[in-house]
């Protein structure tokens, strides 16, 4: 199977797409958002294309593009679409040697259908997961709950990518009590564009280590 990593988060809007765009650029990876809910303005795939500078071919089309910005199970129902999880069970182009960065919708316990959660799909793929966690108040609870859910299903956790202003005790507490490691922290960028993102990722993350340890 091709080298792949799932970028998930403690919540919607936590910074998964921005982090994924930086990772795609740093690793020369393909990007895949299998289920996109919400098509107004830029989709996550559009944002990754803009922020990573990825050429079109590096971005794999979504399997489901749903109009409503809601949980996929509901967005699908409103669109009159039945999500068939078996269509998501295989990674695209499994024989490729180009690393694949996969972004989930929202957080781990988001329903794809009335019966299946996104974390069930991650379990089936059995690829390592990077958990994007903010450094804001409330993140310790969300992060430790997410880590526990991953462990219960024996989904490999590659580590935490923090997003936001430095918060030393919060980061330490999540890492220690979650028995995991920090991959780095992406500060809040202003402006946020492909250049500032590339520079921030290079300053705060070790791309070579990610390639060797996560995608080996
Ligand atoms: N490091 C950052 N610096 C500045 N702005 C950021 C940063 N990370 C995220 N943002 C902004 O925060 C918002 C949410 O980020 P993003 O879209 O990456 O979240 P997400 O977790 O992918 O959300 P979704 O669940 O909808 O996929 C966006 O407006 C994005 O531009
Ligand atoms: Mg996103």
GROMACS .gro file of C-alpha atoms and ligand atoms in nm:
model
  248
    1UNK     CA    1   0.000   0.000   0.000
    2UNK     CA    2   0.120   0.353  -0.073
    3UNK     CA    3   0.265   0.564   0.212
    4UNK     CA    4  -0.022   0.761   0.364
    5UNK     CA    5  -0.117   0.965   0.666
    6UNK     CA    6  -0.456   1.082   0.789
    7UNK     CA    7  -0.488   1.439   0.916
    8UNK     CA    8  -0.770   1.451   1.165
    9UNK     CA    9  -0.856   1.705   1.431
   10UNK     CA   10  -1.018   1.754   1.766
   11UNK     CA   11  -1.296   1.951   1.600
   12UNK     CA   12  -1.411   2.117   1.283
   13UNK     CA   13  -1.231   2.445   1.200
   14UNK     CA   14  -0.925   2.354   1.407
   15UNK     CA   15  -0.675   2.401   1.122
   16UNK     CA   16  -0.657   2.058   0.953
   17UNK     CA   17  -0.664   2.195   0.599
   18UNK     CA   18  -0.395   2.455   0.666
   19UNK     CA   19  -0.171   2.197   0.832
   20UNK     CA   20  -0.242   1.945   0.554
   21UNK     CA   21  -0.146   2.203   0.291
   22UNK     CA   22   0.187   2.261   0.467
   23UNK     CA   23   0.246   1.886   0.490
   24UNK     CA   24   0.162   1.833   0.122
   25UNK     CA   25   0.412   2.103   0.025
   26UNK     CA   26   0.686   1.977   0.257
   27UNK     CA   27   0.653   1.611   0.154
   28UNK     CA   28   0.566   1.659  -0.212
   29UNK     CA   29   0.258   1.454  -0.129
   30UNK     CA   30  -0.079   1.405  -0.295
   31UNK     CA   31  -0.384   1.541  -0.109
   32UNK     CA   32  -0.722   1.369  -0.079
   33UNK     CA   33  -1.034   1.488   0.101
   34UNK     CA   34  -1.268   1.194   0.039
   35UNK     CA   35  -1.583   1.362   0.172
   36UNK     CA   36  -1.633   1.737   0.130
   37UNK     CA   37  -1.946   1.882   0.292
   38UNK     CA   38  -2.006   2.243   0.189
   39UNK     CA   39  -1.929   2.379  -0.157
   40UNK     CA   40  -1.979   2.754  -0.108
   41UNK     CA   41  -1.658   2.948  -0.166
   42UNK     CA   42  -1.336   2.747  -0.155
   43UNK     CA   43  -1.346   2.378  -0.074
   44UNK     CA   44  -1.067   2.225   0.135
   45UNK     CA   45  -0.914   2.090  -0.185
   46UNK     CA   46  -0.912   2.443  -0.332
   47UNK     CA   47  -0.746   2.578  -0.018
   48UNK     CA   48  -0.477   2.309  -0.028
   49UNK     CA   49  -0.412   2.383  -0.394
   50UNK     CA   50  -0.373   2.754  -0.312
   51UNK     CA   51  -0.167   2.717   0.009
   52UNK     CA   52   0.058   2.429  -0.094
   53UNK     CA   53   0.131   2.543  -0.447
   54UNK     CA   54   0.049   2.185  -0.550
   55UNK     CA   55   0.001   2.127  -0.918
   56UNK     CA   56  -0.345   2.012  -1.015
   57UNK     CA   57  -0.242   1.648  -1.062
   58UNK     CA   58  -0.132   1.623  -0.700
   59UNK     CA   59  -0.484   1.682  -0.575
   60UNK     CA   60  -0.710   1.379  -0.594
   61UNK     CA   61  -1.079   1.455  -0.652
   62UNK     CA   62  -1.324   1.404  -0.368
   63UNK     CA   63  -1.544   1.094  -0.380
   64UNK     CA   64  -1.841   1.280  -0.230
   65UNK     CA   65  -1.901   1.652  -0.281
   66UNK     CA   66  -2.200   1.751  -0.070
   67UNK     CA   67  -2.365   2.091  -0.087
   68UNK     CA   68  -2.458   2.149   0.277
   69UNK     CA   69  -2.190   2.252   0.528
   70UNK     CA   70  -2.306   1.995   0.785
   71UNK     CA   71  -2.200   1.658   0.919
   72UNK     CA   72  -2.158   1.431   0.613
   73UNK     CA   73  -2.443   1.197   0.714
   74UNK     CA   74  -2.690   1.487   0.717
   75UNK     CA   75  -2.538   1.674   0.421
   76UNK     CA   76  -2.577   1.354   0.217
   77UNK     CA   77  -2.939   1.308   0.323
   78UNK     CA   78  -3.020   1.669   0.232
   79UNK     CA   79  -2.855   1.622  -0.109
   80UNK     CA   80  -3.043   1.295  -0.163
   81UNK     CA   81  -2.713   1.106  -0.177
   82UNK     CA   82  -2.644   0.775   0.000
   83UNK     CA   83  -2.282   0.758   0.113
   84UNK     CA   84  -2.150   0.409   0.039
   85UNK     CA   85  -1.854   0.366   0.272
   86UNK     CA   86  -1.722   0.077   0.064
   87UNK     CA   87  -1.644   0.334  -0.207
   88UNK     CA   88  -1.402   0.495   0.043
   89UNK     CA   89  -1.245   0.174   0.169
   90UNK     CA   90  -0.949   0.173  -0.070
   91UNK     CA   91  -0.691   0.448  -0.092
   92UNK     CA   92  -0.670   0.605  -0.438
   93UNK     CA   93  -0.388   0.479  -0.660
   94UNK     CA   94  -0.272   0.223  -0.402
   95UNK     CA   95   0.039   0.129  -0.602
   96UNK     CA   96   0.170   0.487  -0.613
   97UNK     CA   97   0.488   0.564  -0.422
   98UNK     CA   98   0.393   0.931  -0.380
   99UNK     CA   99   0.291   0.993  -0.016
  100UNK     CA  100  -0.078   1.063   0.037
  101UNK     CA  101  -0.214   1.313   0.290
  102UNK     CA  102  -0.580   1.239   0.363
  103UNK     CA  103  -0.798   1.494   0.540
  104UNK     CA  104  -1.103   1.377   0.728
  105UNK     CA  105  -1.423   1.576   0.772
  106UNK     CA  106  -1.448   1.740   1.116
  107UNK     CA  107  -1.335   1.515   1.402
  108UNK     CA  108  -1.316   1.142   1.470
  109UNK     CA  109  -1.672   1.074   1.579
  110UNK     CA  110  -1.832   1.248   1.285
  111UNK     CA  111  -2.093   1.022   1.121
  112UNK     CA  112  -2.048   0.946   0.752
  113UNK     CA  113  -2.382   0.762   0.752
  114UNK     CA  114  -2.640   0.684   1.022
  115UNK     CA  115  -2.436   0.370   1.095
  116UNK     CA  116  -2.071   0.453   1.034
  117UNK     CA  117  -1.835   0.702   1.189
  118UNK     CA  118  -1.533   0.851   1.027
  119UNK     CA  119  -1.308   0.677   1.281
  120UNK     CA  120  -1.442   0.340   1.154
  121UNK     CA  121  -1.301   0.426   0.813
  122UNK     CA  122  -0.965   0.525   0.963
  123UNK     CA  123  -0.957   0.190   1.143
  124UNK     CA  124  -1.015   0.010   0.816
  125UNK     CA  125  -0.737   0.200   0.639
  126UNK     CA  126  -0.493   0.132   0.924
  127UNK     CA  127  -0.273   0.427   0.827
  128UNK     CA  128  -0.111   0.653   1.089
  129UNK     CA  129  -0.306   0.952   1.209
  130UNK     CA  130  -0.186   1.302   1.293
  131UNK     CA  131  -0.419   1.475   1.536
  132UNK     CA  132  -0.445   1.851   1.482
  133UNK     CA  133  -0.519   2.017   1.818
  134UNK     CA  134  -0.557   2.381   1.896
  135UNK     CA  135  -0.376   2.534   2.193
  136UNK     CA  136  -0.693   2.713   2.317
  137UNK     CA  137  -0.881   2.651   2.638
  138UNK     CA  138  -1.078   2.326   2.611
  139UNK     CA  139  -0.823   2.149   2.397
  140UNK     CA  140  -0.691   1.918   2.670
  141UNK     CA  141  -1.032   1.754   2.700
  142UNK     CA  142  -1.088   1.731   2.324
  143UNK     CA  143  -0.736   1.605   2.257
  144UNK     CA  144  -0.735   1.337   2.529
  145UNK     CA  145  -1.080   1.213   2.423
  146UNK     CA  146  -0.960   1.186   2.062
  147UNK     CA  147  -0.642   1.003   2.165
  148UNK     CA  148  -0.843   0.758   2.376
  149UNK     CA  149  -1.079   0.686   2.086
  150UNK     CA  150  -0.785   0.617   1.853
  151UNK     CA  151  -0.616   0.388   2.106
  152UNK     CA  152  -0.933   0.191   2.167
  153UNK     CA  153  -0.939   0.101   1.798
  154UNK     CA  154  -0.562   0.051   1.780
  155UNK     CA  155  -0.525   0.321   1.517
  156UNK     CA  156  -0.160   0.434   1.513
  157UNK     CA  157  -0.120   0.791   1.635
  158UNK     CA  158   0.186   0.956   1.479
  159UNK     CA  159   0.160   1.256   1.713
  160UNK     CA  160  -0.005   1.590   1.769
  161UNK     CA  161   0.024   1.893   1.542
  162UNK     CA  162  -0.065   2.192   1.754
  163UNK     CA  163  -0.213   2.503   1.596
  164UNK     CA  164  -0.223   2.843   1.763
  165UNK     CA  165  -0.034   3.054   2.013
  166UNK     CA  166   0.219   2.881   2.236
  167UNK     CA  167   0.064   2.736   2.550
  168UNK     CA  168   0.341   2.536   2.713
  169UNK     CA  169   0.147   2.372   2.993
  170UNK     CA  170  -0.144   2.275   2.769
  171UNK     CA  171   0.088   2.115   2.513
  172UNK     CA  172   0.286   1.936   2.784
  173UNK     CA  173  -0.028   1.805   2.953
  174UNK     CA  174  -0.170   1.662   2.629
  175UNK     CA  175   0.159   1.498   2.538
  176UNK     CA  176   0.223   1.353   2.885
  177UNK     CA  177  -0.126   1.240   2.972
  178UNK     CA  178  -0.196   1.124   2.616
  179UNK     CA  179   0.139   0.940   2.608
  180UNK     CA  180   0.213   1.070   2.261
  181UNK     CA  181   0.448   1.322   2.107
  182UNK     CA  182   0.431   1.669   1.965
  183UNK     CA  183   0.520   1.697   1.599
  184UNK     CA  184   0.537   2.075   1.630
  185UNK     CA  185   0.315   2.380   1.653
  186UNK     CA  186   0.195   2.596   1.367
  187UNK     CA  187   0.156   2.950   1.498
  188UNK     CA  188  -0.132   3.171   1.393
  189UNK     CA  189  -0.011   3.325   1.065
  190UNK     CA  190  -0.097   3.671   0.944
  191UNK     CA  191  -0.096   3.687   0.651
  192UNK     CA  192  -0.158   3.322   0.574
  193UNK     CA  193  -0.032   3.234   0.227
  194UNK     CA  194   0.178   2.965   0.061
  195UNK     CA  195   0.505   3.146   0.149
  196UNK     CA  196   0.432   3.221   0.516
  197UNK     CA  197   0.296   2.868   0.561
  198UNK     CA  198   0.599   2.702   0.404
  199UNK     CA  199   0.834   2.909   0.620
  200UNK     CA  200   0.638   2.841   0.941
  201UNK     CA  201   0.624   2.468   0.874
  202UNK     CA  202   0.998   2.455   0.807
  203UNK     CA  203   1.067   2.645   1.130
  204UNK     CA  204   0.839   2.438   1.355
  205UNK     CA  205   0.824   2.085   1.207
  206UNK     CA  206   1.081   1.833   1.089
  207UNK     CA  207   0.970   1.721   0.743
  208UNK     CA  208   1.246   1.461   0.710
  209UNK     CA  209   1.146   1.301   1.039
  210UNK     CA  210   0.781   1.300   0.938
  211UNK     CA  211   0.871   1.134   0.612
  212UNK     CA  212   1.086   0.871   0.780
  213UNK     CA  213   0.876   0.795   1.087
  214UNK     CA  214   0.520   0.852   0.972
  215UNK     CA  215   0.534   0.754   0.608
  216UNK     CA  216   0.799   0.481   0.625
  217LIG     N1  217  -0.194   2.860   1.133
  217LIG     C1  218  -0.296   2.936   1.096
  217LIG     N2  219  -0.281   3.071   1.082
  217LIG     C2  220  -0.382   3.149   1.044
  217LIG     N3  221  -0.507   3.105   1.019
  217LIG     C3  222  -0.530   2.973   1.031
  217LIG     C4  223  -0.426   2.882   1.069
  217LIG     N4  224  -0.480   2.758   1.074
  217LIG     C5  225  -0.608   2.770   1.040
  217LIG     N5  226  -0.640   2.899   1.013
  217LIG     C6  227  -0.770   2.950   0.971
  217LIG     O1  228  -0.870   2.893   1.055
  217LIG     C7  229  -0.983   2.853   0.979
  217LIG     C8  230  -1.005   2.704   0.994
  217LIG     O2  231  -0.891   2.636   0.943
  217LIG     P1  232  -0.905   2.505   0.854
  217LIG     O3  233  -0.996   2.529   0.739
  217LIG     O4  234  -0.767   2.458   0.825
  217LIG     O5  235  -0.980   2.409   0.958
  217LIG     P2  236  -1.030   2.257   0.938
  217LIG     O6  237  -1.000   2.187   1.064
  217LIG     O7  238  -0.970   2.203   0.813
  217LIG     O8  239  -1.188   2.272   0.919
  217LIG     P3  240  -1.291   2.166   0.853
  217LIG     O9  241  -1.338   2.080   0.966
  217LIG    O10  242  -1.399   2.255   0.798
  217LIG    O11  243  -1.220   2.088   0.747
  217LIG     C9  244  -0.956   2.896   0.834
  217LIG    O12  245  -1.015   3.021   0.814
  217LIG    C10  246  -0.805   2.906   0.829
  217LIG    O13  247  -0.760   2.998   0.734
  218LIG    MG1  248  -1.062   2.128   0.647
   0.00000   0.00000   0.00000
